[in-house]
Amino acid sequence: MSLLEVTWTDPATQARGYLVIDRLVRGVSSGGLRMRAGCTLDEVRGLARGMTAKEALNYDPAARYVPLGGAKGGIDFDPYDPRAKDVLTAYLHAMSPYVERFWTMGEDLGLRQSTIDEVIAKIGLQSSIQAVYPLLDDEQKARQRLADAFQVTVDGVSLDELVGGYGVAQAALAGIEYLHIHNPTAFVQGFGSMGGATARYLAKAGVTVVGLADVHGVVANPAGLDVEALLLSRDEHGAIDRTRLRPEDRRLERDTWLDVEADVLVPAATSYAINAGNAHRVRAKLVVEAANMPLTEDAEVRALVIPDVVANSATNSWWWWTLFGDIDATAESAFEKIGTNMRRLVDEIIGEPSPREAAKRLAAASVKEIEQRFPRP
């Protein structure tokens, strides 16, 4: 059972919002806030459990950063609606007592960190992660270090929008090596911060990205898309600028995203994108879960699956490694730490009969060790 579940209704739009705190460690939890039409309490509950595992998997007894508990927030509202920022403001105002003391949060599906930061300042809070400040040895230095990291850009894209996808790409490359896939191809569903960075770093590693999907449809080219040009011209919601496509690039309908042939499939958009009804269409040898919970429990695919709690954990960990001082506020330090840690995690689960179950066992063992070190009051 979750430690805390809160349901909220916006009086102006009747939008529903949820907060689930699955676990506290040293009195604090961690997990992003998403906004999408159709978001449910069950979805947020599952995401919060996933965050507990995601935090625990990155536990290093020798590090300054000690994983926090897991939490998640969700708002059932269309992020493209012109009233979306007002709904977000009302939600965060209602949840502000939890943000102040128990819940550190950041962007997730449908929201940008810059928008969250703007609203947080508007309602009078210090930061979306202020609940963790009492755990810092030197709050001023730690906050400056994270602020410096958020100012870093790499080839035109801010570092905070790259670290998660860089980790996913490293997980995918480990899977490609394990399966001995030669001249690998990849399809990425979703082109926001997670999907966009994944596509960039797969392409940089020599993987041919043959297809991308956004909210408007699919673009594909069996010879490979110009990922960098599309990445640098996407809009704030991760929509691809179709005017940047080349004559040989194809435009396809949204529901064809599982039909583009590729060795690696990276679902990097919504939860439950692959289910019992469409799992038979997955032809990839490797599925890397960049999104949270992109496969339903009843979705049976024949591919090797690297689960979300491992593959997309780098965004969360990068914040804390930087804040607590385990890495410097540079891209080089971030990418080195993420690459090393991701390869270690994938190596520990990839040879098991079920990598997902192996990840759950590793997370449970880490949770137990953390609880022994920091017993609940």
C-alpha positions as CSV (number, residue, x, y, z in Angstrom):
1,M,0.0,0.0,0.0
2,S,1.1,3.6,-0.7
3,L,2.0,5.8,2.3
4,L,-0.2,8.6,1.1
5,E,-2.7,9.2,-1.7
6,V,-4.3,12.6,-2.5
7,T,-7.0,13.3,-5.0
8,W,-7.7,16.9,-6.1
9,T,-10.3,18.6,-8.3
10,D,-9.8,21.9,-10.0
11,P,-12.8,24.1,-9.2
12,A,-12.5,26.0,-12.5
13,T,-12.2,23.1,-15.0
14,Q,-13.1,20.1,-12.9
15,A,-9.7,18.6,-13.9
16,R,-8.6,15.8,-11.5
17,G,-5.2,15.6,-10.0
18,Y,-3.4,13.1,-7.9
19,L,-0.4,12.7,-5.7
20,V,0.9,9.4,-4.4
21,I,3.8,9.1,-2.0
22,D,4.8,5.4,-2.0
23,R,7.7,5.7,0.5
24,L,9.7,8.2,2.4
25,V,13.4,7.9,3.1
26,R,14.8,10.4,5.7
27,G,11.4,12.0,5.4
28,V,11.6,12.8,1.7
29,S,10.3,11.3,-1.6
30,S,11.1,11.9,-5.2
31,G,9.1,11.7,-8.4
32,G,7.9,13.9,-11.3
33,L,4.6,15.5,-12.2
34,R,2.9,14.6,-15.5
35,M,-0.1,16.1,-17.2
36,R,-2.1,14.2,-19.8
37,A,-5.7,13.7,-20.6
38,G,-6.9,10.4,-19.1
39,C,-4.3,10.2,-16.3
40,T,-5.7,8.1,-13.5
41,L,-4.9,7.4,-9.8
42,D,-3.9,3.8,-10.7
43,E,-1.4,5.1,-13.2
44,V,0.1,7.5,-10.6
45,R,0.2,4.8,-8.0
46,G,2.1,2.5,-10.3
47,L,4.5,5.3,-11.3
48,A,5.2,6.1,-7.6
49,R,6.1,2.5,-6.9
50,G,8.4,2.6,-9.9
51,M,10.1,5.7,-8.5
52,T,10.8,3.8,-5.3
53,A,12.5,1.1,-7.3
54,K,14.3,3.6,-9.6
55,E,15.7,5.5,-6.6
56,A,16.8,2.3,-4.8
57,L,18.6,0.9,-7.9
58,N,21.0,3.8,-7.9
59,Y,22.0,3.3,-4.2
60,D,25.8,3.5,-3.6
61,P,26.7,3.2,0.1
62,A,29.9,5.2,-0.6
63,A,28.1,8.1,-2.3
64,R,26.9,11.4,-0.8
65,Y,23.5,10.9,-2.4
66,V,21.3,8.4,-0.6
67,P,18.2,7.5,-2.6
68,L,14.9,9.0,-1.5
69,G,11.5,7.4,-1.4
70,G,9.3,7.2,-4.4
71,A,6.4,9.5,-5.3
72,K,4.5,10.7,-8.4
73,G,2.0,13.4,-9.3
74,G,-0.5,13.4,-12.2
75,I,-3.1,15.7,-13.6
76,D,-5.8,14.5,-15.9
77,F,-5.8,17.4,-18.4
78,D,-4.7,18.1,-21.9
79,P,-1.3,19.9,-21.7
80,Y,-2.1,21.6,-25.1
81,D,-5.2,23.2,-23.7
82,P,-4.7,27.0,-23.2
83,R,-5.8,26.6,-19.6
84,A,-3.1,24.1,-18.8
85,K,-0.8,26.5,-16.9
86,D,-3.7,27.7,-14.8
87,V,-4.6,24.1,-13.9
88,L,-1.0,23.4,-13.1
89,T,-0.9,26.5,-10.9
90,A,-4.0,25.5,-9.0
91,Y,-2.7,21.9,-8.5
92,L,0.7,23.0,-7.2
93,H,-0.9,25.5,-4.9
94,A,-3.1,22.8,-3.4
95,M,-0.1,20.4,-3.1
96,S,2.3,23.1,-1.8
97,P,2.4,21.7,1.8
98,Y,3.7,18.4,0.4
99,V,6.2,20.1,-2.0
100,E,7.5,22.1,1.0
101,R,8.3,19.2,3.2
102,F,7.9,15.7,1.6
103,W,7.8,15.7,-2.2
104,T,10.6,16.7,-4.5
105,M,9.3,16.9,-8.1
106,G,10.2,17.9,-11.6
107,E,9.0,17.5,-15.2
108,D,7.4,14.4,-16.6
109,L,5.1,13.7,-19.5
110,G,3.3,16.8,-20.8
111,L,5.2,19.3,-18.7
112,R,8.5,21.2,-19.0
113,Q,10.8,21.9,-16.0
114,S,10.8,25.6,-17.0
115,T,7.0,25.8,-16.7
116,I,7.1,24.1,-13.3
117,D,9.8,26.4,-12.1
118,E,7.8,29.4,-13.2
119,V,4.7,28.2,-11.4
120,I,6.6,27.3,-8.2
121,A,8.0,30.8,-8.0
122,K,4.5,32.3,-8.7
123,I,3.0,30.5,-5.7
124,G,5.8,31.5,-3.4
125,L,7.8,28.3,-3.0
126,Q,11.6,28.2,-3.1
127,S,12.0,25.3,-5.5
128,S,10.3,22.1,-6.7
129,I,12.9,20.2,-4.8
130,Q,13.1,22.2,-1.6
131,A,12.0,19.3,0.6
132,V,15.5,17.8,0.1
133,Y,17.3,20.9,1.3
134,P,17.5,20.0,4.9
135,L,19.4,16.8,4.0
136,L,22.2,18.8,2.3
137,D,25.6,19.5,4.0
138,D,25.9,22.9,2.4
139,E,22.6,24.0,0.9
140,Q,24.0,27.2,-0.8
141,K,26.8,25.3,-2.6
142,A,24.6,22.4,-3.6
143,R,21.9,24.7,-5.0
144,Q,24.5,26.7,-6.9
145,R,26.0,23.5,-8.3
146,L,22.6,22.3,-9.6
147,A,21.8,25.8,-11.0
148,D,25.2,25.8,-12.8
149,A,24.4,22.4,-14.3
150,F,21.1,23.7,-15.6
151,Q,22.9,26.4,-17.5
152,V,25.0,23.8,-19.4
153,T,24.1,23.2,-23.1
154,V,25.5,20.5,-25.4
155,D,25.3,21.2,-29.1
156,G,22.3,23.5,-28.7
157,V,20.3,21.5,-26.2
158,S,20.3,22.0,-22.4
159,L,22.0,19.3,-20.3
160,D,18.9,18.7,-18.2
161,E,17.0,17.7,-21.4
162,L,19.8,15.2,-22.4
163,V,20.8,13.2,-19.4
164,G,17.7,10.9,-19.3
165,G,17.9,10.1,-23.0
166,Y,21.6,9.6,-22.8
167,G,21.0,7.0,-20.2
168,V,18.4,5.3,-22.3
169,A,20.8,5.3,-25.3
170,Q,23.5,3.7,-23.1
171,A,21.0,1.0,-22.0
172,A,20.1,0.4,-25.6
173,L,23.7,0.1,-26.7
174,A,24.3,-2.4,-23.9
175,G,21.3,-4.5,-25.2
176,I,22.6,-4.2,-28.8
177,E,26.0,-5.6,-27.7
178,Y,24.4,-8.3,-25.7
179,L,22.3,-9.5,-28.6
180,H,25.2,-9.0,-31.1
181,I,23.1,-6.9,-33.5
182,H,25.1,-5.7,-36.4
183,N,24.3,-2.4,-38.2
184,P,21.5,-1.8,-35.7
185,T,18.4,0.3,-36.5
186,A,16.1,2.0,-34.1
187,F,12.6,3.5,-33.9
188,V,11.8,6.1,-31.1
189,Q,8.2,6.7,-30.1
190,G,8.1,10.2,-28.6
191,F,10.5,13.1,-29.3
192,G,10.4,15.1,-26.1
193,S,13.4,15.4,-23.8
194,M,13.6,11.7,-23.3
195,G,13.0,10.5,-26.8
196,G,14.9,13.3,-28.5
197,A,18.1,12.8,-26.5
198,T,17.8,9.0,-26.9
199,A,17.6,9.4,-30.7
200,R,20.5,11.8,-30.7
201,Y,22.9,9.6,-28.8
202,L,21.9,6.4,-30.6
203,A,22.6,8.2,-33.9
204,K,25.9,9.5,-32.5
205,A,26.8,5.9,-31.6
206,G,26.2,4.7,-35.2
207,V,22.7,3.4,-34.8
208,T,20.5,4.2,-37.8
209,V,17.4,5.9,-36.5
210,V,14.8,4.8,-39.1
211,G,11.7,6.3,-37.5
212,L,10.3,8.8,-35.0
213,A,6.8,9.3,-33.7
214,D,5.3,12.4,-32.2
215,V,1.7,13.5,-31.3
216,H,1.1,14.3,-35.0
217,G,2.2,11.0,-36.6
218,V,5.3,9.1,-37.7
219,V,8.3,10.1,-39.9
220,A,10.4,7.4,-41.3
221,N,13.3,6.6,-43.6
222,P,14.9,3.2,-43.8
223,A,18.2,4.8,-44.7
224,G,18.1,6.9,-41.5
225,L,16.6,10.3,-40.5
226,D,18.6,13.5,-39.9
227,V,18.0,13.3,-36.1
228,E,20.1,16.3,-35.3
229,A,18.2,18.7,-37.6
230,L,14.8,17.4,-36.3
231,L,16.0,17.6,-32.7
232,L,17.1,21.3,-33.0
233,S,13.8,22.3,-34.7
234,R,11.2,20.5,-32.6
235,D,8.7,22.6,-30.5
236,E,8.4,22.7,-26.8
237,H,6.1,19.7,-26.7
238,G,8.5,17.5,-28.8
239,A,6.6,17.9,-32.1
240,I,8.7,17.4,-35.2
241,D,8.9,20.3,-37.7
242,R,7.7,18.6,-40.9
243,T,9.2,21.4,-43.0
244,R,12.7,20.1,-42.0
245,L,12.1,16.6,-43.5
246,R,14.0,15.7,-46.6
247,P,12.3,14.5,-49.8
248,E,13.2,10.9,-49.1
249,D,11.7,11.0,-45.6
250,R,8.2,9.5,-45.3
251,R,5.2,10.8,-43.4
252,L,3.0,8.1,-41.9
253,E,-0.1,8.0,-39.8
254,R,0.1,7.9,-36.0
255,D,-1.2,4.3,-35.7
256,T,1.7,2.9,-37.9
257,W,4.4,3.4,-35.3
258,L,4.7,-0.3,-34.6
259,D,4.9,-1.1,-38.3
260,V,8.2,0.6,-39.0
261,E,10.8,-2.2,-39.1
262,A,13.7,-1.7,-36.6
263,D,16.0,-3.8,-34.4
264,V,15.5,-1.5,-31.4
265,L,12.1,-0.1,-30.3
266,V,12.2,2.8,-27.7
267,P,8.7,3.7,-26.4
268,A,9.4,7.2,-25.0
269,A,6.0,8.8,-24.8
270,T,2.9,7.7,-22.9
271,S,2.3,4.9,-20.4
272,Y,0.5,1.7,-21.7
273,A,1.5,2.3,-25.3
274,I,2.1,-1.4,-25.8
275,N,-0.7,-3.6,-24.6
276,A,-2.3,-7.0,-25.2
277,G,-4.0,-5.7,-28.2
278,N,-1.0,-4.5,-30.1
279,A,2.0,-6.4,-28.6
280,H,2.0,-8.9,-31.5
281,R,3.0,-6.1,-33.8
282,V,6.3,-5.5,-32.0
283,R,9.0,-6.9,-34.3
284,A,12.0,-5.4,-32.7
285,K,14.7,-7.6,-31.1
286,L,15.1,-5.2,-28.2
287,V,12.6,-2.9,-26.4
288,V,14.1,-0.2,-24.2
289,E,11.5,1.5,-21.9
290,A,12.3,5.2,-22.0
291,A,8.7,6.1,-20.9
292,N,7.3,5.1,-17.6
293,M,5.2,1.9,-17.8
294,P,5.0,1.8,-21.6
295,L,4.1,-1.9,-21.6
296,T,1.1,-3.2,-19.7
297,E,1.4,-6.3,-17.6
298,D,-0.5,-8.4,-20.1
299,A,1.6,-7.2,-23.1
300,E,3.6,-10.2,-24.3
301,V,6.5,-9.3,-26.6
302,R,9.2,-11.7,-27.9
303,A,11.9,-9.0,-27.6
304,L,14.4,-8.5,-24.9
305,V,13.0,-5.8,-22.7
306,I,15.1,-3.4,-20.6
307,P,12.6,-2.1,-18.0
308,D,11.9,1.6,-17.3
309,V,13.1,1.5,-13.7
310,V,16.6,0.9,-15.1
311,A,16.5,2.5,-18.6
312,N,15.1,5.9,-17.7
313,S,16.5,6.4,-14.3
314,A,19.3,8.8,-15.3
315,T,17.3,12.0,-15.2
316,N,16.3,11.5,-11.6
317,S,19.8,10.3,-10.5
318,W,21.5,13.2,-12.3
319,W,19.6,15.8,-10.3
320,W,20.7,14.1,-7.0
321,W,24.3,13.2,-8.0
322,T,24.7,16.9,-8.9
323,L,23.0,18.4,-5.9
324,F,24.7,16.2,-3.4
325,G,28.1,16.6,-5.0
326,D,28.8,13.2,-6.4
327,I,29.4,14.7,-9.9
328,D,30.4,18.2,-11.1
329,A,28.1,20.6,-12.9
330,T,29.5,19.6,-16.4
331,A,28.3,17.5,-19.2
332,E,31.5,15.4,-19.1
333,S,31.0,14.5,-15.5
334,A,27.3,13.7,-16.0
335,F,27.7,11.5,-19.0
336,E,30.6,9.6,-17.5
337,K,28.6,8.8,-14.3
338,I,25.5,8.0,-16.2
339,G,27.2,5.7,-18.7
340,T,29.1,3.8,-16.0
341,N,26.1,3.4,-13.8
342,M,23.7,2.4,-16.6
343,R,26.1,-0.2,-18.0
344,R,26.5,-1.7,-14.5
345,L,22.7,-1.9,-14.0
346,V,22.0,-3.4,-17.4
347,D,24.8,-5.9,-17.0
348,E,23.2,-7.0,-13.7
349,I,19.8,-7.8,-15.2
350,I,20.2,-8.5,-18.9
351,G,21.2,-12.1,-18.6
352,E,18.3,-13.0,-16.3
353,P,15.2,-14.9,-17.5
354,S,13.2,-11.7,-16.8
355,P,15.2,-8.5,-16.6
356,R,12.1,-6.8,-15.1
357,E,11.9,-9.2,-12.2
358,A,15.7,-9.1,-11.7
359,A,15.4,-5.3,-11.4
360,K,12.7,-5.6,-8.9
361,R,14.9,-8.0,-6.8
362,L,17.8,-5.6,-6.9
363,A,15.6,-2.7,-6.0
364,A,14.0,-4.6,-3.1
365,A,17.5,-5.5,-1.7
366,S,18.6,-1.9,-1.9
367,V,15.4,-0.7,-0.2
368,K,16.1,-3.1,2.6
369,E,19.7,-2.0,3.0
370,I,18.6,1.7,3.0
371,E,15.9,1.0,5.6
372,Q,18.5,-0.7,7.8
373,R,20.7,2.3,7.5
374,F,18.0,4.8,8.0
375,P,15.2,3.1,10.0
376,R,11.7,4.7,9.8
377,P,10.9,6.7,12.9
